[in-house]
Coordinates of C-alpha atoms in Angstrom, one line a residue:
Chain A
X1 CA 222.5 132.9 -20.3
X2 CA 221.2 134.2 -17.0
X3 CA 218.2 132.6 -15.6
X4 CA 215.8 133.3 -12.8
X5 CA 212.7 131.4 -11.6
X6 CA 209.6 133.5 -11.3
X7 CA 206.6 132.6 -9.1
X8 CA 208.3 129.6 -7.5
X9 CA 205.8 126.9 -6.6
X10 CA 203.3 125.1 -8.6
X11 CA 203.1 127.5 -11.6
X12 CA 206.5 128.9 -12.1
X13 CA 208.1 130.4 -15.2
X14 CA 211.7 130.9 -15.9
X15 CA 213.1 134.2 -17.2
X16 CA 216.2 133.8 -19.4
X17 CA 218.4 136.7 -20.3
X18 CA 220.4 136.4 -23.5
X19 CA 223.3 138.5 -24.6
X20 CA 223.5 139.6 -28.2
X21 CA 224.1 136.5 -30.5
X22 CA 223.5 134.0 -27.7
X23 CA 221.1 131.2 -28.2
X24 CA 219.5 128.5 -26.1
X25 CA 217.5 125.3 -26.7
X26 CA 214.1 124.9 -25.2
X27 CA 211.4 122.2 -25.3
X28 CA 209.1 122.8 -28.2
X29 CA 206.2 125.0 -27.1
X30 CA 208.0 126.2 -24.0
X31 CA 208.2 129.9 -25.0
X32 CA 205.6 132.1 -23.3
X33 CA 206.9 135.5 -24.2
X34 CA 210.1 137.1 -25.4
X35 CA 211.7 140.4 -26.5
X36 CA 211.4 141.3 -30.1
X37 CA 215.1 140.9 -30.5
X38 CA 214.8 137.2 -30.1
X39 CA 214.2 134.9 -33.1
X40 CA 212.5 131.5 -32.6
X41 CA 213.7 128.7 -34.8
X42 CA 212.9 125.0 -34.7
X43 CA 215.9 122.8 -34.8
X44 CA 216.3 119.0 -35.0
X45 CA 218.9 118.7 -32.3
X46 CA 221.4 115.9 -33.2
X47 CA 220.4 115.9 -36.9
X48 CA 217.4 114.2 -38.5
X49 CA 218.1 110.7 -37.2
X50 CA 218.9 112.0 -33.8
X51 CA 215.6 113.9 -33.7
X52 CA 213.8 110.9 -35.1
X53 CA 215.2 108.6 -32.5
X54 CA 214.4 111.1 -29.7
X55 CA 210.8 111.4 -30.9
X56 CA 210.2 107.7 -31.2
X57 CA 212.4 106.4 -28.5
X58 CA 212.0 108.8 -25.7
X59 CA 208.7 110.4 -26.6
X60 CA 210.4 113.8 -26.4
X61 CA 209.5 116.3 -29.1
X62 CA 211.0 116.0 -32.6
X63 CA 212.0 119.6 -32.7
X64 CA 213.6 121.7 -30.0
X65 CA 213.0 125.4 -30.1
X66 CA 216.0 127.5 -30.5
X67 CA 215.7 131.0 -29.1
X68 CA 218.4 133.2 -30.6
X69 CA 219.1 136.8 -29.6
X70 CA 220.1 137.7 -33.2
X71 CA 219.2 141.4 -33.1
X72 CA 220.7 142.4 -29.7
X73 CA 220.2 141.3 -26.1
X74 CA 216.8 140.3 -24.9
X75 CA 214.9 138.0 -22.5
X76 CA 212.5 135.2 -22.9
X77 CA 209.9 133.7 -20.6
X78 CA 209.6 129.9 -20.6
X79 CA 207.1 127.6 -18.9
X80 CA 206.5 123.8 -18.8
X81 CA 203.2 122.2 -19.8
X82 CA 202.5 120.6 -16.4
X83 CA 202.1 122.3 -13.1
X84 CA 205.2 121.8 -11.1
X85 CA 208.5 123.2 -10.0
X86 CA 211.5 124.3 -12.1
X87 CA 215.1 123.6 -11.1
X88 CA 218.2 125.2 -12.6
X89 CA 221.4 123.1 -12.8
X90 CA 224.9 124.2 -13.8
X91 CA 226.8 121.7 -15.8
X92 CA 230.6 122.2 -15.7
X93 CA 231.6 119.8 -18.4
X94 CA 232.4 117.0 -16.0
X95 CA 229.1 116.1 -14.4
X96 CA 226.4 114.5 -16.5
X97 CA 222.7 114.0 -15.7
X98 CA 220.2 111.5 -16.9
X99 CA 216.9 113.1 -17.3
X100 CA 213.5 111.3 -17.8
X101 CA 211.8 112.2 -21.0
X102 CA 209.4 114.9 -19.8
X103 CA 212.0 116.6 -17.5
X104 CA 213.8 118.8 -20.0
X105 CA 212.7 122.5 -20.3
X106 CA 215.6 124.4 -21.6
X107 CA 219.4 124.4 -21.9
X108 CA 222.2 126.7 -22.9
X109 CA 223.8 126.0 -26.2
X110 CA 226.7 124.3 -24.7
X111 CA 224.5 121.5 -23.3
X112 CA 224.7 118.3 -25.3
X113 CA 221.5 116.2 -25.4
X114 CA 221.6 112.5 -26.3
X115 CA 219.1 109.7 -26.2
X116 CA 220.5 106.8 -24.3
X117 CA 219.3 103.3 -24.2
X118 CA 218.9 101.8 -20.7
X119 CA 219.3 98.1 -19.9
X120 CA 216.3 95.9 -20.5
X121 CA 215.3 95.6 -16.8
X122 CA 215.7 99.3 -16.2
X123 CA 213.8 100.1 -19.4
X124 CA 210.9 97.8 -18.6
X125 CA 210.5 98.5 -14.9
X126 CA 212.1 101.8 -14.1
X127 CA 209.0 103.7 -15.4
X128 CA 211.3 105.9 -17.5
X129 CA 211.1 103.8 -20.7
X130 CA 213.9 102.3 -22.6
X131 CA 215.4 105.6 -23.5
X132 CA 216.3 108.5 -21.4
X133 CA 218.0 111.8 -22.2
X134 CA 221.6 112.3 -21.2
X135 CA 222.7 115.8 -20.6
X136 CA 226.3 116.7 -20.7
X137 CA 228.5 119.6 -21.8
X138 CA 228.8 123.0 -20.1
X139 CA 226.2 125.5 -19.2
X140 CA 222.8 126.1 -17.6
X141 CA 220.2 123.3 -17.7
X142 CA 216.6 124.0 -16.7
X143 CA 214.5 121.0 -15.7
X144 CA 210.8 120.8 -14.7
X145 CA 208.8 118.3 -12.7
X146 CA 205.3 117.4 -11.9
X147 CA 204.8 118.7 -8.4
X148 CA 207.6 119.9 -6.3
X149 CA 211.2 118.9 -6.9
X150 CA 213.1 117.3 -4.1
X151 CA 216.9 116.9 -4.2
X152 CA 218.5 113.9 -2.6
X153 CA 222.2 114.1 -1.9
X154 CA 224.0 110.8 -1.8
X155 CA 227.4 110.3 -0.2
X156 CA 229.6 107.6 -1.7
X157 CA 228.0 104.2 -1.3
X158 CA 225.0 105.7 0.4
X159 CA 221.7 104.1 -0.8
X160 CA 218.2 105.5 -1.2
X161 CA 215.0 104.0 -2.6
X162 CA 212.8 105.9 -5.0
X163 CA 209.5 104.9 -6.4
X164 CA 210.2 104.5 -10.1
X165 CA 207.7 107.0 -11.5
X166 CA 208.9 109.9 -9.3
X167 CA 212.3 110.2 -10.9
X168 CA 213.2 113.4 -12.7
X169 CA 217.0 113.4 -13.1
X170 CA 220.0 111.8 -11.5
X171 CA 223.7 112.2 -12.0
X172 CA 225.7 109.6 -13.9
X173 CA 227.9 108.9 -11.0
X174 CA 225.0 107.2 -9.2
X175 CA 223.9 103.8 -10.2
X176 CA 220.6 102.1 -9.5
X177 CA 219.0 98.7 -9.5
X178 CA 215.3 97.8 -9.9
X179 CA 213.8 96.0 -7.1
X180 CA 210.4 94.8 -5.9
X181 CA 209.0 97.2 -3.3
X182 CA 208.4 94.4 -0.8
X183 CA 209.9 91.0 -0.5
X184 CA 206.9 89.2 -2.0
X185 CA 205.6 89.6 -5.6
X186 CA 202.0 90.0 -4.6
X187 CA 202.7 92.4 -1.8
X188 CA 204.8 94.5 -4.3
X189 CA 201.8 95.0 -6.5
X190 CA 199.2 95.4 -3.8
X191 CA 201.3 97.9 -1.8
X192 CA 200.8 100.2 -4.7
X193 CA 204.5 100.6 -5.2
X194 CA 205.3 97.8 -7.6
X195 CA 208.9 98.4 -8.4
X196 CA 211.3 100.8 -6.9
X197 CA 214.8 102.0 -7.8
X198 CA 217.6 101.5 -5.3
X199 CA 220.0 104.3 -5.9
X200 CA 223.6 104.2 -4.8
X201 CA 225.8 107.3 -4.4
X202 CA 227.7 109.4 -4.8
X203 CA 225.7 112.0 -6.6
X204 CA 222.4 113.8 -6.8
X205 CA 218.9 112.4 -7.5
X206 CA 216.1 114.8 -8.2
X207 CA 212.6 113.4 -7.6
X208 CA 209.1 114.9 -8.2
X209 CA 206.5 115.0 -5.4
X210 CA 203.7 113.8 -7.7
X211 CA 203.4 110.8 -10.0
X212 CA 202.1 111.8 -13.5
X213 CA 200.8 108.2 -14.2
X214 CA 198.8 108.0 -11.0
X215 CA 197.5 111.5 -11.5
X216 CA 196.3 110.6 -15.0
X217 CA 194.5 107.5 -13.6
X218 CA 192.9 109.6 -10.9
X219 CA 191.7 112.4 -13.1
X220 CA 190.3 109.9 -15.7
X221 CA 187.3 109.2 -13.4
X222 CA 186.2 112.8 -13.6
X223 CA 186.3 113.2 -17.3
X224 CA 182.8 113.1 -18.7
X225 CA 182.4 110.3 -21.3
X226 CA 181.0 111.8 -24.6
X227 CA 178.6 109.7 -26.6
Chain B
X1 CA 242.9 123.6 -17.5
X2 CA 239.4 122.1 -17.4
X3 CA 238.1 119.6 -15.0
X4 CA 238.2 115.9 -15.9
X5 CA 236.9 114.3 -12.7
X6 CA 234.5 114.7 -9.8
X7 CA 235.7 114.3 -6.3
X8 CA 233.3 113.3 -3.5
X9 CA 233.9 113.5 0.2
X10 CA 232.7 115.2 3.4
X11 CA 234.3 118.4 2.5
X12 CA 232.8 118.5 -1.0
X13 CA 229.2 119.2 -2.3
X14 CA 227.0 116.1 -2.8
X15 CA 227.1 116.6 -6.6
X16 CA 230.9 116.3 -6.4
X17 CA 233.6 118.8 -6.7
X18 CA 235.0 119.2 -10.2
X19 CA 238.7 118.8 -10.3
X20 CA 241.6 118.2 -12.6
X21 CA 243.6 114.9 -12.2
X22 CA 247.2 114.7 -13.3
X23 CA 249.1 111.4 -13.3
X24 CA 252.9 111.3 -12.8
X25 CA 255.4 108.9 -11.3
X26 CA 254.7 110.0 -7.7
X27 CA 250.9 109.4 -7.9
X28 CA 247.8 111.4 -8.6
X29 CA 247.8 115.2 -8.4
X30 CA 244.3 116.5 -7.9
X31 CA 243.8 120.2 -8.4
X32 CA 240.5 121.6 -7.3
X33 CA 239.1 124.6 -9.2
X34 CA 237.8 127.6 -7.4
X35 CA 236.2 130.5 -9.1
X36 CA 238.7 133.2 -9.4
X37 CA 241.8 131.2 -9.9
X38 CA 244.3 129.2 -7.8
X39 CA 242.9 126.1 -6.1
X40 CA 243.8 123.4 -3.6
X41 CA 246.0 120.7 -4.8
X42 CA 246.4 117.3 -3.2
X43 CA 249.0 114.7 -4.1
X44 CA 248.1 111.1 -3.4
X45 CA 250.7 108.3 -3.8
X46 CA 249.7 105.2 -5.7
X47 CA 250.1 103.1 -2.6
X48 CA 247.2 104.8 -0.9
X49 CA 244.7 104.2 -3.8
X50 CA 242.2 101.5 -4.5
X51 CA 240.4 101.4 -7.9
X52 CA 237.1 99.9 -9.1
X53 CA 234.4 100.6 -11.7
X54 CA 231.2 102.5 -11.0
X55 CA 228.6 104.9 -12.2
X56 CA 225.3 104.3 -13.9
X57 CA 226.8 102.3 -16.8
X58 CA 229.9 101.1 -15.0
X59 CA 231.9 103.3 -17.3
X60 CA 233.6 105.4 -14.6
X61 CA 236.8 104.6 -12.9
X62 CA 236.3 105.0 -9.2
X63 CA 239.5 105.8 -7.1
X64 CA 239.3 105.8 -3.3
X65 CA 241.7 106.8 -0.7
X66 CA 241.7 108.2 2.8
X67 CA 243.3 111.6 3.0
X68 CA 243.6 114.3 5.6
X69 CA 240.0 115.3 4.9
X70 CA 238.7 111.8 5.5
X71 CA 237.6 109.3 2.9
X72 CA 237.7 110.7 -0.7
X73 CA 236.2 109.2 -3.8
X74 CA 237.2 110.2 -7.3
X75 CA 235.0 109.5 -10.3
X76 CA 237.0 109.6 -13.6
X77 CA 235.4 109.3 -16.9
X78 CA 237.9 111.1 -19.1
X79 CA 239.5 108.4 -21.3
X80 CA 242.9 110.1 -21.6
X81 CA 243.2 110.4 -17.8
X82 CA 242.2 106.8 -17.3
X83 CA 244.8 105.6 -19.9
X84 CA 247.5 107.7 -18.3
X85 CA 246.6 106.3 -14.9
X86 CA 246.7 102.8 -16.2
X87 CA 250.1 103.2 -17.9
X88 CA 251.8 104.9 -15.0
X89 CA 250.3 102.9 -12.1
X90 CA 252.6 100.4 -10.4
X91 CA 252.0 96.6 -10.8
X92 CA 250.1 96.0 -7.5
X93 CA 247.3 98.4 -8.8
X94 CA 247.2 96.8 -12.2
X95 CA 245.5 93.8 -10.8
X96 CA 242.7 96.0 -9.5
X97 CA 242.5 97.6 -12.9
X98 CA 242.1 94.2 -14.5
X99 CA 239.3 93.4 -12.0
X100 CA 237.6 96.7 -12.7
X101 CA 237.9 96.2 -16.5
X102 CA 236.6 92.6 -16.1
X103 CA 233.5 93.9 -14.2
X104 CA 232.8 96.5 -16.9
X105 CA 233.1 93.8 -19.6
X106 CA 230.8 91.5 -17.6
X107 CA 228.1 94.2 -17.2
X108 CA 228.3 95.1 -20.9
X109 CA 228.2 91.4 -21.9
X110 CA 225.2 90.7 -19.7
X111 CA 223.4 93.7 -21.1
X112 CA 224.1 92.6 -24.7
X113 CA 223.0 89.1 -23.8
X114 CA 219.7 90.3 -22.3
X115 CA 219.0 92.5 -25.3
X116 CA 220.0 89.7 -27.7
X117 CA 217.7 87.3 -26.0
X118 CA 214.8 89.8 -26.0
X119 CA 215.4 90.5 -29.7
X120 CA 215.7 86.8 -30.4
X121 CA 212.4 86.1 -28.7
X122 CA 210.8 88.9 -30.7
X123 CA 212.2 87.7 -34.0
X124 CA 211.2 84.1 -33.3
X125 CA 207.7 85.1 -32.5
X126 CA 207.5 87.0 -35.8
X127 CA 209.0 84.2 -37.7
X128 CA 206.8 81.7 -35.9
X129 CA 203.7 83.6 -37.0
X130 CA 205.1 84.0 -40.5
X131 CA 205.9 80.3 -41.1
X132 CA 203.5 78.9 -38.6
X133 CA 200.6 80.7 -40.3
X134 CA 200.6 78.1 -43.2
X135 CA 200.2 75.4 -40.6
X136 CA 197.4 77.4 -38.9
X137 CA 195.7 77.8 -42.3
X138 CA 195.8 74.1 -42.9
X139 CA 194.3 73.3 -39.5
X140 CA 191.6 76.0 -40.1
X141 CA 190.8 74.5 -43.5
X142 CA 190.6 71.0 -42.1
X143 CA 187.9 72.2 -39.7
X144 CA 185.6 73.6 -42.4
X145 CA 183.0 70.9 -43.4
X146 CA 182.8 69.8 -47.0
X147 CA 179.2 70.9 -47.2
X148 CA 180.1 74.5 -46.7
X149 CA 182.7 74.3 -49.3
X150 CA 180.2 72.9 -51.7
X151 CA 177.7 75.7 -51.0
X152 CA 180.4 78.2 -51.5
X153 CA 181.5 76.7 -54.8
X154 CA 177.9 76.3 -55.8
X155 CA 177.1 80.0 -55.5
X156 CA 180.2 81.0 -57.3
X157 CA 179.4 78.5 -60.0
X158 CA 175.9 79.9 -60.5
X159 CA 177.2 83.5 -60.7
X160 CA 179.7 82.4 -63.4
X161 CA 177.3 80.3 -65.5
X162 CA 174.7 83.2 -65.7
X163 CA 176.9 84.8 -68.3
X164 CA 178.1 81.8 -70.2
X165 CA 176.9 79.5 -72.9
X166 CA 176.9 75.9 -71.6
X167 CA 177.2 72.9 -73.9
X168 CA 174.8 70.4 -72.2
X169 CA 175.2 67.3 -74.4
X170 CA 177.2 65.9 -77.3
X171 CA 180.5 64.1 -77.8
X172 CA 182.5 66.7 -75.9
X173 CA 180.4 66.3 -72.7
X174 CA 180.4 62.6 -73.0
X175 CA 184.2 62.5 -73.5
X176 CA 184.8 64.7 -70.4
X177 CA 182.3 62.6 -68.5
X178 CA 184.4 59.5 -69.3
X179 CA 187.6 61.2 -68.2
X180 CA 186.0 62.3 -64.9
X181 CA 184.6 58.9 -64.4
X182 CA 188.0 57.2 -64.8
X183 CA 189.8 59.7 -62.7
X184 CA 187.3 59.9 -59.8
X185 CA 187.1 56.1 -59.6
X186 CA 190.8 56.2 -58.5
X187 CA 190.2 58.7 -55.6
X188 CA 189.8 56.8 -52.4
X189 CA 187.2 58.2 -49.9
X190 CA 186.2 61.0 -52.2
X191 CA 184.0 63.4 -50.3
X192 CA 183.3 65.5 -53.4
X193 CA 180.7 65.0 -56.1
X194 CA 182.6 66.2 -59.2
X195 CA 180.5 67.9 -61.9
X196 CA 182.2 68.9 -65.1
X197 CA 180.7 71.7 -67.3
X198 CA 181.7 72.5 -70.8
X199 CA 181.4 76.2 -71.6
X200 CA 181.5 77.5 -75.1
X201 CA 184.3 80.0 -75.3
X202 CA 187.5 80.3 -77.3
X203 CA 189.4 81.0 -74.1
X204 CA 192.0 78.3 -73.5
X205 CA 191.3 77.7 -69.8
X206 CA 189.8 75.4 -67.3
X207 CA 189.2 75.9 -63.6
X208 CA 187.9 74.1 -60.5
X209 CA 185.8 75.6 -57.7
X210 CA 185.9 74.5 -54.1
X211 CA 183.3 71.7 -53.6
X212 CA 183.8 69.9 -57.0
X213 CA 182.6 72.1 -59.9
X214 CA 185.0 71.9 -62.8
X215 CA 184.6 74.2 -65.8
X216 CA 186.3 73.4 -69.1
X217 CA 186.3 75.9 -72.0
X218 CA 185.9 74.6 -75.5
X219 CA 189.0 76.6 -76.4
X220 CA 191.1 74.4 -74.3
X221 CA 189.6 71.3 -75.9
X222 CA 190.2 72.6 -79.4
X223 CA 193.8 73.3 -78.5
X224 CA 194.5 69.9 -77.1
X225 CA 195.9 67.2 -79.5
X226 CA 194.4 64.2 -77.6
X227 CA 192.0 63.3 -74.9
X228 CA 195.0 62.5 -72.6
X229 CA 196.1 66.1 -72.7
X230 CA 192.7 67.3 -71.5
X231 CA 192.6 64.6 -69.0
X232 CA 195.9 65.9 -67.7
X233 CA 194.5 69.3 -67.1
X234 CA 191.4 67.8 -65.5
X235 CA 193.5 65.7 -63.2
X236 CA 195.4 68.8 -62.2
X237 CA 192.2 70.7 -61.5
X238 CA 190.5 67.9 -59.6
X239 CA 193.5 67.8 -57.3
X240 CA 193.1 71.5 -56.5
X241 CA 189.7 70.6 -55.3
X242 CA 190.8 67.5 -53.4
X243 CA 193.6 69.4 -51.7
X244 CA 191.2 72.2 -50.8
X245 CA 193.5 74.8 -52.3
X246 CA 190.7 77.3 -53.0
X247 CA 189.7 77.2 -49.4
X248 CA 193.3 77.6 -48.3
X249 CA 193.6 80.7 -50.4
X250 CA 190.3 82.2 -49.0
X251 CA 191.2 81.5 -45.4
X252 CA 194.6 83.0 -46.0
X253 CA 193.1 86.1 -47.5
X254 CA 190.7 86.4 -44.5
X255 CA 193.6 87.1 -42.2
X256 CA 195.3 85.5 -39.3
X257 CA 192.6 86.5 -36.8
X258 CA 189.9 84.7 -38.7
X259 CA 192.2 81.7 -39.0
X260 CA 192.6 81.6 -35.2
X261 CA 188.9 81.9 -34.8
X262 CA 188.3 78.9 -37.0
X263 CA 190.9 76.9 -35.3
X264 CA 189.4 77.7 -31.9
X265 CA 186.0 76.6 -33.0
X266 CA 183.8 79.5 -34.1
X267 CA 182.9 78.8 -37.7
X268 CA 179.4 80.2 -37.7
X269 CA 180.2 83.8 -38.6
X270 CA 182.5 82.7 -41.3
X271 CA 179.8 81.3 -43.6
X272 CA 178.4 84.7 -44.4
X273 CA 181.8 86.2 -45.0
X274 CA 182.7 83.4 -47.3
X275 CA 179.6 83.8 -49.4
X276 CA 180.7 87.4 -50.1
X277 CA 184.0 86.0 -51.2
X278 CA 182.5 83.5 -53.6
X279 CA 182.8 86.0 -56.5
X280 CA 186.5 86.3 -55.8
X281 CA 186.8 82.6 -56.2
X282 CA 186.6 83.0 -60.0
X283 CA 189.6 85.2 -60.0
X284 CA 191.4 83.1 -57.5
X285 CA 195.0 82.4 -58.2
X286 CA 196.8 79.5 -56.6
X287 CA 200.2 79.8 -55.1
X288 CA 203.2 78.2 -56.7
X289 CA 203.4 75.5 -54.1
X290 CA 199.8 74.6 -54.6
X291 CA 200.3 74.4 -58.4
X292 CA 203.2 72.0 -57.9
X293 CA 201.2 69.9 -55.5
X294 CA 198.3 69.7 -57.9
X295 CA 200.8 68.9 -60.7
X296 CA 202.4 66.0 -58.8
X297 CA 199.2 64.6 -57.3
X298 CA 197.5 65.1 -60.7
X299 CA 200.2 63.1 -62.4
X300 CA 199.8 60.3 -59.8
X301 CA 196.1 60.2 -60.3
X302 CA 196.5 59.9 -64.1
X303 CA 198.8 57.0 -63.5
X304 CA 196.4 55.2 -61.3
X305 CA 193.6 55.8 -63.8
X306 CA 195.8 54.3 -66.5
X307 CA 195.6 57.5 -68.6
X308 CA 198.9 58.2 -70.4
X309 CA 200.5 60.9 -68.1
X310 CA 202.8 62.1 -70.9
X311 CA 199.8 63.8 -72.4
X312 CA 199.7 66.2 -69.5
X313 CA 203.4 67.0 -69.8
X314 CA 203.1 67.5 -73.6
X315 CA 200.2 69.9 -73.2
X316 CA 202.1 71.9 -70.6
X317 CA 205.1 72.1 -72.8
X318 CA 203.2 73.2 -75.8
X319 CA 201.5 75.9 -73.8
X320 CA 204.8 77.2 -72.5
X321 CA 206.2 77.4 -76.0
X322 CA 203.5 79.5 -77.5
X323 CA 202.2 82.8 -76.3
X324 CA 198.9 83.3 -78.0
X325 CA 197.2 86.2 -76.2
X326 CA 194.1 84.3 -75.1
X327 CA 195.7 81.5 -73.2
X328 CA 194.2 82.4 -69.8
X329 CA 195.3 79.1 -68.4
X330 CA 198.8 80.5 -68.6
X331 CA 198.0 83.6 -66.5
X332 CA 196.8 81.5 -63.7
X333 CA 199.1 78.6 -64.4
X334 CA 202.5 80.1 -65.2
X335 CA 204.3 77.7 -67.4
X336 CA 207.9 77.1 -67.2
X337 CA 210.3 74.5 -68.6
X338 CA 211.2 73.8 -65.0
X339 CA 207.7 72.8 -64.3
X340 CA 207.6 70.4 -67.2
X341 CA 211.0 69.0 -66.3
X342 CA 209.8 68.4 -62.7
X343 CA 206.8 66.5 -64.0
X344 CA 209.1 64.4 -66.2
X345 CA 211.3 63.5 -63.3
X346 CA 208.2 62.6 -61.2
X347 CA 206.9 60.5 -64.0
X348 CA 210.2 58.6 -64.4
X349 CA 210.0 57.8 -60.7
X350 CA 206.6 56.3 -61.0
X351 CA 206.2 52.6 -61.9
X352 CA 205.4 52.1 -65.5
X353 CA 201.8 51.1 -66.3
X354 CA 200.4 50.4 -69.7
X355 CA 197.9 53.1 -70.5
X356 CA 194.4 52.2 -71.5
X357 CA 193.0 54.4 -74.3
X358 CA 189.7 56.3 -74.1
X359 CA 186.7 54.9 -75.9
X360 CA 186.1 58.1 -77.8
X361 CA 187.8 59.4 -80.9
X362 CA 189.3 62.8 -80.0
X363 CA 189.2 64.2 -83.5
X364 CA 185.5 63.6 -83.7
X365 CA 185.0 65.3 -80.3
X366 CA 186.9 68.3 -81.6
X367 CA 184.9 68.3 -84.8
X368 CA 181.7 68.4 -82.8
X369 CA 182.9 71.6 -81.2
X370 CA 182.5 73.1 -84.7
X371 CA 186.0 74.2 -85.4
X372 CA 189.1 73.0 -87.1
X373 CA 191.4 71.3 -84.7
X374 CA 194.6 73.1 -84.2
X375 CA 197.4 71.4 -85.9
X376 CA 200.3 70.7 -83.6
X377 CA 203.6 72.3 -84.6

């Protein structure tokens, strides 16, 4: 699987080249265009129960798309639903990433996707929900964000504070705690930050430059109310 | 040889350098992979290492040392490598291992505890609503005035009588009147005005509506061997009214939200809703607990009124033995030997009183109904 980001910026697409017989997983509905040699199948990754738990627990789609180059090599164009950047990560079998539920766009066949339960406080307050996707295995992983993607590199024991709804993905060698944004409870809410995640290295944290929840709240005021 | 660990340090990328860790008697051998073959290797003696637990779920073994390249941190997740490390490491490191393992256990335990508590709270809320709802229903029922109950019963009663042939006078009405009189005299602070109606029908049934209307079918009177048996059924039905069982059933069927509304004080909107439900009153089935309650309190009432309570038990027993298609009382009052046994036990516990017979002759009452009395088996 060779991948290339087209039109980097707010409205990117990713072009994926597949050799004959190769297949990749993609978020349901991600395919924009593809060569006629590629077959699109829907697949319940992780079996029926796994798909069911992913659907109900993480809010991810029940089916993933499988794009299979069954009749010879070909390419496919994939795009996320929301405007925002795409990032390509290479997993080497050792590093693992936690990905928030809307962050997954596509992955090579060697990528293993699991739903993972977070601790109660993280589930309630991190803004990611109780379940996140854990990506492991070997191969290319394509993530998407809302807005631009920013990579934070953390040295061992280095700390960084991230607003909870701006998280996209983070490596499993990092750990984080939920904290109030300011020392007081009321100030935490009125500052508009509420809760933040204090990340501790080593590892990488990918954040998005826009907050989908806040954007939704902002855009709601412009939607005409139908009678 | 595939990587089983990530190494962090100034000379490595922030995402960590994949490496292969080998454990032997000398210490850790860390082999870094480079694309295109042969990589660096670094041998670190055990004495230079410190271990702890880390990572998102505290499931990584973190090994730190200061090497030629400065401070290095190794994140190990591979179970085989961790096991090998633990087994080969000298004793002074095993204490650190124990501490790291203890930390992991604590984190897991705390997480389990928090989830357990959350689940427990959720379950207790559900259970509380489930079992507490009976209490809520009772509170709600107690807040509904008797007049409303009477109005409700009244409209159901009119609906029912419109299609029935009522016996207005005669020995049967007089006999039932006497029974009602003797029973109601024994009810202290009775807020209800009981009115007994005899309806001509071969159906073996009797029922009571909220507010005090009691309907007895002639079929039941023909079936009974004595006035005491009918009085037993009457006493049972009167206690359904006194205990407001009908109202309880209605309130329950209205749902929890309505119950809460009643408890919190808004009863106005309810009257209209209950009027619509009055038709359903006729097909209302009481719960098993309500039946038992009416049985027991009915028995006590008979005792106070000095009516022989064994008539009630006898009648129940006889109904349970026979299954004669038209015994509707059975469909709403499922008979069982257990029920009769229970009543017998209750009766034995009550103080003995000498019963006073009724003034009417039951055979004549039955004759006036125009049918041959059913001979007891």
